mmCIF file of C-alpha atoms in Angstrom:
data_model
loop_
_atom_site.group_PDB
_atom_site.id
_atom_site.type_symbol
_atom_site.label_atom_id
_atom_site.label_comp_id
_atom_site.label_asym_id
_atom_site.label_seq_id
_atom_site.Cartn_x
_atom_site.Cartn_y
_atom_site.Cartn_z
ATOM 1 C CA MET A 1 122.313 88.788 113.406
ATOM 2 C CA LYS A 2 119.023 89.636 111.768
ATOM 3 C CA ALA A 3 116.654 91.977 113.605
ATOM 4 C CA HIS A 4 113.348 93.643 112.832
ATOM 5 C CA ASN A 5 110.484 95.535 114.397
ATOM 6 C CA ASN A 6 106.899 94.359 114.544
ATOM 7 C CA LEU A 7 105.238 97.100 116.572
ATOM 8 C CA CYS A 8 102.866 99.754 115.311
ATOM 9 C CA GLY A 9 102.455 103.340 116.440
ATOM 10 C CA LYS A 10 100.781 106.006 114.292
ATOM 11 C CA GLU A 11 101.422 109.253 112.450
ATOM 12 C CA SER A 12 99.476 111.203 109.853
ATOM 13 C CA ARG A 13 100.114 113.593 107.007
ATOM 14 C CA HIS A 14 98.380 115.463 104.217
ATOM 15 C CA PHE A 15 98.536 114.144 100.667
ATOM 16 C CA GLY A 16 99.053 116.124 97.510
ATOM 17 C CA GLU A 17 102.303 117.875 98.390
ATOM 18 C CA PRO A 18 105.640 117.281 96.636
ATOM 19 C CA ALA A 19 107.815 114.583 98.167
ATOM 20 C CA SER A 20 111.271 116.053 98.653
ATOM 21 C CA VAL A 21 112.667 114.426 101.721
ATOM 22 C CA LYS A 22 115.899 113.012 102.957
ATOM 23 C CA THR A 23 116.710 109.826 104.767
ATOM 24 C CA SER A 24 118.204 109.737 108.237
ATOM 25 C CA ARG A 25 118.448 106.570 110.232
ATOM 26 C CA GLY A 26 119.944 105.505 113.542
ATOM 27 C CA ARG A 27 121.898 102.313 113.012
ATOM 28 C CA THR A 28 122.375 101.033 116.549
ATOM 29 C CA ARG A 29 121.061 97.701 117.764
ATOM 30 C CA ASN A 30 118.555 99.432 120.027
ATOM 31 C CA ARG A 31 117.039 101.532 117.229
ATOM 32 C CA LEU A 32 115.519 99.029 114.859
ATOM 33 C CA LEU A 33 112.046 100.544 114.919
ATOM 34 C CA LEU A 34 111.348 103.437 112.572
ATOM 35 C CA LEU A 35 108.567 106.010 112.488
ATOM 36 C CA VAL A 36 107.525 107.217 109.061
ATOM 37 C CA LEU A 37 107.540 111.014 108.898
ATOM 38 C CA ILE A 38 106.861 112.998 105.766
ATOM 39 C CA ALA A 39 108.601 116.375 105.478
ATOM 40 C CA ALA A 40 106.947 118.259 102.649
ATOM 41 C CA THR A 41 107.891 121.534 100.985
ATOM 42 C CA GLY A 42 105.558 123.812 99.094
ATOM 43 C CA VAL A 43 102.502 122.236 100.684
ATOM 44 C CA MET A 44 99.534 122.073 98.355
ATOM 45 C CA PRO A 45 96.195 123.127 99.900
ATOM 46 C CA VAL A 46 93.743 120.348 100.665
ATOM 47 C CA MET A 47 92.221 119.043 97.486
ATOM 48 C CA GLN A 48 88.632 120.001 96.691
ATOM 49 C CA SER A 49 86.482 119.327 93.682
ATOM 50 C CA CYS A 50 84.338 122.047 92.183
ATOM 51 C CA ASP A 51 80.645 121.617 92.973
ATOM 52 C CA LYS A 52 78.680 120.294 90.020
ATOM 53 C CA GLU A 53 75.093 119.317 89.399
ATOM 54 C CA GLY A 54 74.365 115.623 89.787
ATOM 55 C CA SER A 55 71.978 113.657 87.592
ATOM 56 C CA ASN A 56 69.100 114.324 89.980
ATOM 57 C CA GLY A 57 69.926 118.005 90.437
ATOM 58 C CA VAL A 58 71.574 117.584 93.844
ATOM 59 C CA SER A 59 74.875 119.443 94.192
ATOM 60 C CA THR A 60 77.820 117.071 94.359
ATOM 61 C CA ALA A 61 80.533 117.094 96.979
ATOM 62 C CA GLY A 62 83.702 119.042 97.310
ATOM 63 C CA ILE A 63 86.306 116.394 98.110
ATOM 64 C CA ILE A 64 89.010 116.866 100.735
ATOM 65 C CA THR A 65 91.667 114.159 101.125
ATOM 66 C CA THR A 66 94.226 113.488 103.823
ATOM 67 C CA ILE A 67 96.060 110.315 104.773
ATOM 68 C CA ASN A 68 97.233 108.565 107.896
ATOM 69 C CA GLY A 69 100.776 107.282 107.462
ATOM 70 C CA PHE A 70 102.069 103.768 107.938
ATOM 71 C CA ARG A 71 102.317 103.045 111.639
ATOM 72 C CA SER A 72 105.551 101.994 113.346
ATOM 73 C CA GLY A 73 107.449 102.225 116.609
ATOM 74 C CA GLU A 74 110.147 104.599 117.821
ATOM 75 C CA GLY A 75 112.991 106.087 115.790
ATOM 76 C CA SER A 76 112.606 108.273 112.732
ATOM 77 C CA ALA A 77 113.214 108.249 109.006
ATOM 78 C CA ASP A 78 112.100 110.359 106.087
ATOM 79 C CA PHE A 79 111.554 108.840 102.666
ATOM 80 C CA ALA A 80 113.538 109.677 99.556
ATOM 81 C CA ASP A 81 111.528 110.959 96.592
ATOM 82 C CA GLY A 82 109.538 108.035 95.202
ATOM 83 C CA GLY A 83 109.902 106.121 98.459
ATOM 84 C CA ILE A 84 106.235 106.360 99.333
ATOM 85 C CA THR A 85 102.979 107.192 97.598
ATOM 86 C CA SER A 86 102.152 110.855 97.078
ATOM 87 C CA PHE A 87 99.208 112.006 95.001
ATOM 88 C CA ARG A 88 99.994 113.862 91.812
ATOM 89 C CA ALA A 89 98.081 115.184 88.818
ATOM 90 C CA GLY A 90 96.407 112.395 86.870
ATOM 91 C CA ASP A 91 96.034 110.017 89.817
ATOM 92 C CA MET A 92 92.611 108.408 90.116
ATOM 93 C CA ILE A 93 90.499 107.333 93.071
ATOM 94 C CA GLY A 94 87.230 105.397 93.064
ATOM 95 C CA ILE A 95 84.192 106.302 95.190
ATOM 96 C CA PHE A 96 81.129 104.212 96.102
ATOM 97 C CA VAL A 97 77.837 105.467 97.521
ATOM 98 C CA ILE A 98 75.975 102.718 99.369
ATOM 99 C CA SER A 99 72.514 103.266 100.863
ATOM 100 C CA ASP A 100 70.442 100.611 102.649
ATOM 101 C CA ASP A 101 72.962 97.965 101.530
ATOM 102 C CA GLN A 102 72.326 98.924 97.909
ATOM 103 C CA HIS A 103 74.762 100.578 95.503
ATOM 104 C CA PHE A 104 73.448 104.059 94.756
ATOM 105 C CA GLN A 105 76.630 104.774 92.785
ATOM 106 C CA SER A 106 79.451 102.288 92.166
ATOM 107 C CA ASN A 107 83.172 102.888 91.670
ATOM 108 C CA MET A 108 82.874 106.449 90.386
ATOM 109 C CA PRO A 109 86.298 107.555 89.068
ATOM 110 C CA TYR A 110 87.781 110.896 90.152
ATOM 111 C CA SER A 111 91.054 112.343 88.855
ATOM 112 C CA LEU A 112 93.409 114.859 90.440
ATOM 113 C CA THR A 113 93.835 117.983 88.323
ATOM 114 C CA GLU A 114 96.985 120.054 87.909
ATOM 115 C CA ASP A 115 95.662 122.574 90.439
ATOM 116 C CA GLY A 116 95.051 119.916 93.078
ATOM 117 C CA LYS A 117 91.301 119.360 92.751
ATOM 118 C CA TRP A 118 89.465 116.056 92.500
ATOM 119 C CA GLU A 119 87.072 116.056 89.538
ATOM 120 C CA ALA A 120 84.680 113.380 88.309
ATOM 121 C CA ASP A 121 85.787 111.580 85.145
ATOM 122 C CA GLU A 122 82.199 110.671 84.319
ATOM 123 C CA TYR A 123 79.187 111.288 86.559
ATOM 124 C CA PRO A 124 79.790 113.011 89.907
ATOM 125 C CA ILE A 125 78.796 111.440 93.194
ATOM 126 C CA GLU A 126 75.652 112.712 94.893
ATOM 127 C CA TYR A 127 74.415 113.346 98.395
ATOM 128 C CA VAL A 128 72.351 110.543 99.926
ATOM 129 C CA ALA A 129 71.274 111.064 103.528
ATOM 130 C CA GLY A 130 72.715 108.391 105.805
ATOM 131 C CA ALA A 131 74.629 106.675 102.999
ATOM 132 C CA GLU A 132 78.058 105.132 103.439
ATOM 133 C CA TYR A 133 80.747 106.528 101.157
ATOM 134 C CA ILE A 134 83.772 104.366 100.334
ATOM 135 C CA ALA A 135 86.881 105.727 98.609
ATOM 136 C CA TYR A 136 90.069 103.963 97.561
ATOM 137 C CA TYR A 137 93.292 104.432 95.578
ATOM 138 C CA PRO A 138 94.482 103.413 93.000
ATOM 139 C CA TYR A 139 91.338 103.271 90.881
ATOM 140 C CA SER A 140 90.591 100.026 89.029
ATOM 141 C CA SER A 141 87.565 98.943 87.035
ATOM 142 C CA ILE A 142 87.810 95.462 88.573
ATOM 143 C CA MET A 143 86.415 96.988 91.773
ATOM 144 C CA ASN A 144 83.036 97.705 90.124
ATOM 145 C CA ILE A 145 81.328 94.815 91.924
ATOM 146 C CA ALA A 146 82.821 95.571 95.348
ATOM 147 C CA GLY A 147 80.245 96.155 98.064
ATOM 148 C CA SER A 148 82.466 97.088 100.989
ATOM 149 C CA SER A 149 85.961 98.143 102.023
ATOM 150 C CA ASP A 150 86.709 94.513 102.817
ATOM 151 C CA ASP A 151 85.773 93.509 99.245
ATOM 152 C CA ILE A 152 88.210 96.082 97.838
ATOM 153 C CA ILE A 153 91.025 94.932 100.122
ATOM 154 C CA ALA A 154 90.405 91.271 99.291
ATOM 155 C CA ALA A 155 90.453 91.953 95.525
ATOM 156 C CA PHE A 156 93.636 94.049 95.616
ATOM 157 C CA TYR A 157 97.107 92.572 95.080
ATOM 158 C CA PRO A 158 100.374 94.559 95.208
ATOM 159 C CA GLU A 159 102.689 94.330 92.216
ATOM 160 C CA GLN A 160 105.079 91.382 92.294
ATOM 161 C CA ASN A 161 107.925 93.348 90.728
ATOM 162 C CA GLN A 162 108.163 96.673 92.568
ATOM 163 C CA ALA A 163 111.594 97.572 91.212
ATOM 164 C CA THR A 164 110.262 100.838 89.745
ATOM 165 C CA ALA A 165 108.737 103.792 91.600
ATOM 166 C CA GLU A 166 105.515 103.468 89.577
ATOM 167 C CA ALA A 167 105.048 99.803 90.460
ATOM 168 C CA PHE A 168 105.816 100.565 94.101
ATOM 169 C CA ARG A 169 103.301 103.399 94.459
ATOM 170 C CA SER A 170 100.576 101.529 92.557
ATOM 171 C CA SER A 171 100.913 98.783 95.185
ATOM 172 C CA ASP A 172 99.934 101.135 98.008
ATOM 173 C CA LEU A 173 96.193 100.542 98.480
ATOM 174 C CA LEU A 174 94.541 103.417 100.354
ATOM 175 C CA ILE A 175 91.046 102.969 101.772
ATOM 176 C CA TRP A 176 88.402 105.038 103.588
ATOM 177 C CA SER A 177 84.729 104.757 104.463
ATOM 178 C CA GLY A 178 82.441 107.202 106.223
ATOM 179 C CA LYS A 179 79.529 109.610 105.963
ATOM 180 C CA ALA A 180 79.185 112.873 104.085
ATOM 181 C CA ALA A 181 79.511 116.095 106.072
ATOM 182 C CA GLY A 182 76.690 118.647 105.724
ATOM 183 C CA ASN A 183 73.393 118.273 103.923
ATOM 184 C CA SER A 184 72.033 118.201 100.390
ATOM 185 C CA GLY A 185 72.334 121.981 100.110
ATOM 186 C CA ALA A 186 75.987 122.185 101.121
ATOM 187 C CA TRP A 187 78.117 119.139 101.769
ATOM 188 C CA ARG A 188 81.664 117.862 101.653
ATOM 189 C CA LEU A 189 83.309 114.480 101.529
ATOM 190 C CA LYS A 190 86.241 114.478 103.935
ATOM 191 C CA ILE A 191 88.311 111.447 103.002
ATOM 192 C CA GLU A 192 90.956 110.340 105.489
ATOM 193 C CA PHE A 193 92.782 107.503 103.786
ATOM 194 C CA GLU A 194 94.420 104.592 105.615
ATOM 195 C CA HIS A 195 97.053 102.250 104.189
ATOM 196 C CA ALA A 196 95.474 98.826 103.722
ATOM 197 C CA MET A 197 98.693 96.920 102.969
ATOM 198 C CA SER A 198 101.980 96.511 104.909
ATOM 199 C CA LEU A 199 105.265 98.251 104.102
ATOM 200 C CA VAL A 200 108.576 96.411 104.560
ATOM 201 C CA GLU A 201 111.916 98.250 104.440
ATOM 202 C CA VAL A 202 115.214 96.383 104.245
ATOM 203 C CA ASP A 203 118.822 97.418 104.846
ATOM 204 C CA PRO A 204 120.556 94.788 102.674
ATOM 205 C CA ARG A 205 124.001 95.045 104.298
ATOM 206 C CA GLU A 206 125.268 92.018 106.191
ATOM 207 C CA GLU A 207 128.041 94.102 107.747
ATOM 208 C CA LYS A 208 127.711 97.794 108.616
ATOM 209 C CA GLU A 209 130.933 98.731 106.782
ATOM 210 C CA HIS A 210 129.486 97.471 103.490
ATOM 211 C CA ASN A 211 128.564 100.740 101.768
ATOM 212 C CA ALA A 212 129.163 100.164 98.054
ATOM 213 C CA LEU A 213 127.058 97.157 97.111
ATOM 214 C CA ASN A 214 126.696 95.543 93.704
ATOM 215 C CA ASP A 215 124.140 93.143 92.205
ATOM 216 C CA VAL A 216 121.750 93.661 95.115
ATOM 217 C CA LYS A 217 118.659 91.472 95.139
ATOM 218 C CA VAL A 218 115.987 91.855 97.817
ATOM 219 C CA ASN A 219 113.014 89.486 97.708
ATOM 220 C CA ILE A 220 110.115 89.782 100.138
ATOM 221 C CA ARG A 221 107.687 86.874 100.219
ATOM 222 C CA ALA A 222 104.244 87.448 101.728
ATOM 223 C CA ALA A 223 100.833 85.802 101.249
ATOM 224 C CA GLY A 224 102.522 83.245 99.004
ATOM 225 C CA VAL A 225 103.828 85.899 96.591
ATOM 226 C CA ASN A 226 107.445 86.907 95.917
ATOM 227 C CA HIS A 227 107.968 90.660 95.595
ATOM 228 C CA SER A 228 111.081 92.294 94.141
ATOM 229 C CA ALA A 229 111.762 95.343 96.324
ATOM 230 C CA PHE A 230 112.084 98.947 95.185
ATOM 231 C CA PRO A 231 115.693 100.254 95.466
ATOM 232 C CA GLY A 232 115.579 103.628 97.191
ATOM 233 C CA GLY A 233 118.290 106.179 96.517
ATOM 234 C CA ASP A 234 119.256 105.889 100.184
ATOM 235 C CA ASN A 235 120.310 102.235 99.653
ATOM 236 C CA ILE A 236 117.205 101.058 101.507
ATOM 237 C CA TRP A 237 114.912 98.645 99.689
ATOM 238 C CA ARG A 238 111.131 98.695 100.063
ATOM 239 C CA ALA A 239 108.102 96.645 99.114
ATOM 240 C CA ILE A 240 104.405 96.901 99.902
ATOM 241 C CA VAL A 241 102.841 93.501 100.577
ATOM 242 C CA LYS A 242 99.526 91.893 101.412
ATOM 243 C CA PRO A 243 99.187 91.927 105.237
ATOM 244 C CA GLU A 244 98.552 88.209 105.615
ATOM 245 C CA GLY A 245 100.642 85.990 107.869
ATOM 246 C CA PHE A 246 104.406 86.529 107.788
ATOM 247 C CA ALA A 247 106.950 88.166 105.488
ATOM 248 C CA VAL A 248 110.200 86.378 104.644
ATOM 249 C CA VAL A 249 113.101 88.565 103.466
ATOM 250 C CA GLU A 250 115.912 87.145 101.313
ATOM 251 C CA VAL A 251 118.939 89.274 100.392
ATOM 252 C CA SER A 252 121.989 88.720 98.193
ATOM 253 C CA TYR A 253 124.682 91.134 96.958
ATOM 254 C CA LYS A 254 128.356 91.555 96.100
ATOM 255 C CA TYR A 255 130.795 93.648 98.105
ATOM 256 C CA SER A 256 134.420 94.021 96.996
ATOM 257 C CA GLY A 257 133.921 91.086 94.642
ATOM 258 C CA VAL A 258 132.669 88.767 97.407
ATOM 259 C CA ASP A 259 129.156 87.282 97.519
ATOM 260 C CA TYR A 260 127.055 87.939 100.614
ATOM 261 C CA GLY A 261 123.533 87.036 101.598
ATOM 262 C CA TRP A 262 121.133 86.561 104.483
ATOM 263 C CA ASP A 263 117.461 85.910 105.237
ATOM 264 C CA ASN A 264 115.012 86.036 108.129
ATOM 265 C CA THR A 265 113.455 82.601 107.653
ATOM 266 C CA GLU A 266 114.027 81.695 111.305
ATOM 267 C CA ASP A 267 112.274 84.843 112.512
ATOM 268 C CA PRO A 268 109.980 86.239 109.789
ATOM 269 C CA ILE A 269 107.998 89.454 110.155
ATOM 270 C CA GLU A 270 104.442 89.098 111.459
ATOM 271 C CA LEU A 271 102.469 91.450 109.242
ATOM 272 C CA GLU A 272 99.666 93.825 110.156
ATOM 273 C CA ALA A 273 97.589 96.053 107.882
ATOM 274 C CA GLY A 274 98.714 99.674 107.775
ATOM 275 C CA CYS A 275 102.007 98.927 109.512
ATOM 276 C CA PHE A 276 105.606 99.658 108.602
ATOM 277 C CA PHE A 277 108.363 97.094 109.288
ATOM 278 C CA TRP A 278 112.126 97.504 109.312
ATOM 279 C CA GLU A 279 114.406 94.525 108.640
ATOM 280 C CA SER A 280 118.199 94.468 108.944
ATOM 281 C CA ALA A 281 121.057 92.061 109.538
ATOM 282 C CA VAL A 282 123.196 94.863 110.965
ATOM 283 C CA GLY A 283 123.207 95.134 114.743
#
């Protein structure tokens, strides 16, 4: 009875706007693949930091951030509020400046202000001709010794218990690397984030007429770690997991006083970084 998708397409969106979206989902056997679309209202302009003077007198970058969404196949669904990461005031990113395989600046923290601008918490980043810039979210001091995007990804682990919106969104590692645009007199850092983990969504129902569930438990095991999924207001459960190997989904719940449960152990999800996967026992 269980079915899932394991194909990846692609869609992109801007970050920094409010997440006020609804969920709509086709529930036929032939529409098991979903495409993540973000419908935003009151779109915030792209986020830029004010230019400041760096320690060597070189003007620092205005920062512009966008994000490519999780990739999936056909079908469509919007996320309920809290269903997927969206930048908001107080969020922090880290930025590295690497020149000639040496750290010119390491893990420089930037915070998002109330008016949607990224500002340095300490010393601002500087322009270095030909340097590689690496940015990631969420910021963590444990990344100080990272020397590449791969180092950041390897050191990052999603939360095991993602039952709250905060734990869920802090599990969504975003990563980017590239060059600065412009020159030392006038330059910008245009950050286009990618999701580095995998997103798994689960419809817990064993039968399609089961609409008022109780005591729902959704566990998603990936990379040897059990993750408690985040319960969306649309009765869809989500977890962000390390994209290594396969994901096993285990579900249990009560409906009309009767215990139900299912799993996908015979056909687990083959994970891929940046991809979105839909799992359901309903045909």
